[in-house]
Tab-separated table of C-alpha atoms in Angstrom:
chain	number	residue	atom	x	y	z
A	67	UNK	CA	49.429	39.280	25.116
A	68	UNK	CA	46.648	40.128	22.707
A	69	UNK	CA	48.081	37.805	20.078
A	70	UNK	CA	47.975	35.004	22.618
A	71	UNK	CA	44.334	35.765	23.461
A	72	UNK	CA	43.425	35.785	19.751
A	73	UNK	CA	45.205	32.475	19.268
A	74	UNK	CA	43.367	31.031	22.249
A	75	UNK	CA	40.027	32.204	20.849
A	76	UNK	CA	40.858	30.582	17.482
A	77	UNK	CA	41.745	27.345	19.219
A	78	UNK	CA	38.515	27.466	21.264
A	79	UNK	CA	36.504	28.075	18.112
A	80	UNK	CA	38.240	25.148	16.434
A	81	UNK	CA	37.398	22.880	19.389
A	82	UNK	CA	33.776	24.049	19.280
A	83	UNK	CA	33.640	23.321	15.553
A	84	UNK	CA	35.045	19.817	16.097
A	85	UNK	CA	32.644	19.237	18.987
A	86	UNK	CA	29.732	20.430	16.878
A	87	UNK	CA	30.818	18.264	13.955
A	88	UNK	CA	31.010	15.264	16.269
A	89	UNK	CA	27.526	15.969	17.633
A	90	UNK	CA	26.075	16.411	14.137
A	91	UNK	CA	27.772	13.170	13.070
A	92	UNK	CA	26.329	11.294	16.047
A	93	UNK	CA	22.902	12.800	15.417
A	94	UNK	CA	23.023	11.783	11.758
A	95	UNK	CA	24.167	8.292	12.690
A	96	UNK	CA	21.396	7.988	15.279
A	97	UNK	CA	18.713	9.193	12.875
A	98	UNK	CA	19.959	6.818	10.186
A	99	UNK	CA	19.821	3.910	12.637
A	100	UNK	CA	16.323	4.968	13.757
A	101	UNK	CA	14.997	5.169	10.195
A	102	UNK	CA	16.599	1.821	9.351
A	103	UNK	CA	14.993	0.209	12.396
A	104	UNK	CA	11.584	1.654	11.490
A	105	UNK	CA	11.885	0.330	7.941
A	106	UNK	CA	12.933	-3.094	9.220
A	107	UNK	CA	9.974	-3.177	11.610
A	108	UNK	CA	7.568	-2.091	8.852
A	109	UNK	CA	8.871	-4.770	6.493
A	110	UNK	CA	8.629	-7.494	9.136
A	111	UNK	CA	5.128	-6.402	10.079
A	112	UNK	CA	3.952	-6.330	6.457
A	113	UNK	CA	5.384	-9.810	5.878
A	114	UNK	CA	3.663	-11.181	8.987
A	115	UNK	CA	0.326	-9.561	8.068
A	116	UNK	CA	0.574	-10.970	4.531
A	117	UNK	CA	1.395	-14.437	5.851
A	118	UNK	CA	-1.575	-14.453	8.241
A	119	UNK	CA	-4.003	-13.096	5.642
A	120	UNK	CA	-2.745	-15.578	3.035
A	121	UNK	CA	-3.217	-18.533	5.375
A	122	UNK	CA	-6.730	-17.392	6.292
A	123	UNK	CA	-7.682	-16.919	2.636
A	124	UNK	CA	-6.388	-20.392	1.781
A	125	UNK	CA	-8.530	-21.961	4.523
A	126	UNK	CA	-11.587	-20.075	3.314
A	127	UNK	CA	-10.988	-21.217	-0.269
A	128	UNK	CA	-10.771	-24.861	0.856
A	129	UNK	CA	-13.998	-24.884	2.880
A	130	UNK	CA	-16.283	-22.596	0.865
A	131	UNK	CA	-17.417	-25.327	-1.589
A	132	UNK	CA	-18.496	-27.589	1.280
A	133	UNK	CA	-20.400	-24.756	2.917
A	134	UNK	CA	-22.175	-23.836	-0.314
A	135	UNK	CA	-23.290	-27.413	-1.082
A	136	UNK	CA	-24.502	-27.986	2.479
A	137	UNK	CA	-26.243	-24.650	2.557
A	138	UNK	CA	-28.022	-25.390	-0.713
A	139	UNK	CA	-29.364	-28.678	0.658
A	140	UNK	CA	-30.551	-27.024	3.886
A	141	UNK	CA	-32.350	-24.273	1.969
A	142	UNK	CA	-33.990	-26.796	-0.378
A	143	UNK	CA	-35.130	-28.935	2.550
A	144	UNK	CA	-36.533	-25.904	4.372
A	145	UNK	CA	-38.395	-24.762	1.249
A	146	UNK	CA	-39.899	-28.226	0.737
A	147	UNK	CA	-40.993	-28.363	4.387
A	148	UNK	CA	-42.555	-24.866	4.237
A	149	UNK	CA	-44.266	-25.620	0.914
A	150	UNK	CA	-47.042	-27.478	2.821
A	151	UNK	CA	-48.221	-24.231	4.412
A	152	UNK	CA	-47.034	-21.517	2.022
A	153	UNK	CA	-46.973	-23.253	-1.327
A	154	UNK	CA	-43.748	-23.797	-3.216
A	155	UNK	CA	-43.441	-20.192	-4.442
A	156	UNK	CA	-44.091	-18.716	-0.964
A	157	UNK	CA	-41.638	-21.111	0.680
A	158	UNK	CA	-38.896	-20.287	-1.843
A	159	UNK	CA	-39.524	-16.539	-1.420
A	160	UNK	CA	-39.358	-16.795	2.389
A	161	UNK	CA	-36.128	-18.836	2.334
A	162	UNK	CA	-34.653	-16.407	-0.217
A	163	UNK	CA	-35.588	-13.358	1.925
A	164	UNK	CA	-34.054	-14.920	5.032
A	165	UNK	CA	-30.866	-15.563	3.070
A	166	UNK	CA	-30.740	-11.972	1.849
A	167	UNK	CA	-31.127	-10.563	5.361
A	168	UNK	CA	-28.610	-12.978	6.876
A	169	UNK	CA	-26.111	-12.312	4.082
A	170	UNK	CA	-26.458	-8.540	4.391
A	171	UNK	CA	-25.866	-8.689	8.161
A	172	UNK	CA	-22.818	-10.924	7.659
A	173	UNK	CA	-21.302	-8.678	4.997
A	174	UNK	CA	-21.913	-5.600	7.147
A	175	UNK	CA	-20.107	-7.207	10.103
A	176	UNK	CA	-17.194	-8.327	7.919
A	177	UNK	CA	-16.777	-4.826	6.476
A	178	UNK	CA	-16.892	-3.292	9.971
A	179	UNK	CA	-14.246	-5.759	11.154
A	180	UNK	CA	-11.998	-4.927	8.197
A	181	UNK	CA	-12.337	-1.208	8.912
A	182	UNK	CA	-11.480	-1.755	12.592
A	183	UNK	CA	-8.293	-3.738	11.835
A	184	UNK	CA	-5.223	-1.522	12.035
A	185	UNK	CA	-2.547	-2.546	9.580
A	186	UNK	CA	1.002	-1.942	10.805
A	187	UNK	CA	-0.131	-0.771	14.235
A	188	UNK	CA	3.277	-1.424	15.844
A	189	UNK	CA	5.101	0.576	13.185
A	190	UNK	CA	2.667	3.477	13.574
A	191	UNK	CA	3.120	3.460	17.351
A	192	UNK	CA	6.922	3.402	17.076
A	193	UNK	CA	6.942	6.226	14.523
A	194	UNK	CA	4.664	8.292	16.764
A	195	UNK	CA	6.995	7.728	19.722
A	196	UNK	CA	10.027	8.691	17.636
A	197	UNK	CA	8.408	11.851	16.287
A	198	UNK	CA	7.343	12.825	19.809
A	199	UNK	CA	10.860	12.252	21.153
A	200	UNK	CA	12.498	14.141	18.315
A	201	UNK	CA	10.109	17.095	18.514
A	202	UNK	CA	10.637	17.721	22.235
A	203	UNK	CA	12.639	20.813	23.025
A	204	UNK	CA	16.101	20.250	24.385
A	205	UNK	CA	16.665	22.382	27.498
A	206	UNK	CA	19.425	24.922	26.988
A	207	UNK	CA	21.953	25.330	29.654
A	208	UNK	CA	25.629	24.911	30.168
């Protein structure tokens, strides 16, 4: 009778080992699929961000020359108009100072906007959710 009990224990241990191997295999497969999905999402998000930024940069490059020429004419006209009251040197200095202040404010806003933009926000959120889900304790009980 003892031999039978020992054989039964060996068989139970073998079933547990196979069950554990199956669970580890499924876990590995699930983690591999999760990592693959995260990498696919990151790649797609990087490609979309690059496409949007590239299109915006192309538009800026096309219109900047027109803005610069128009801006130069406006500044020259303003300096000529102010020269009646301030003299030519005073008018040029005033227009130049206004340009410096306006340019500094614009650059400051652009830098703040760049700092506020979150690159790959969706990927970061999905990775955070995955890490949270994987780090939760599994309740023990059978």
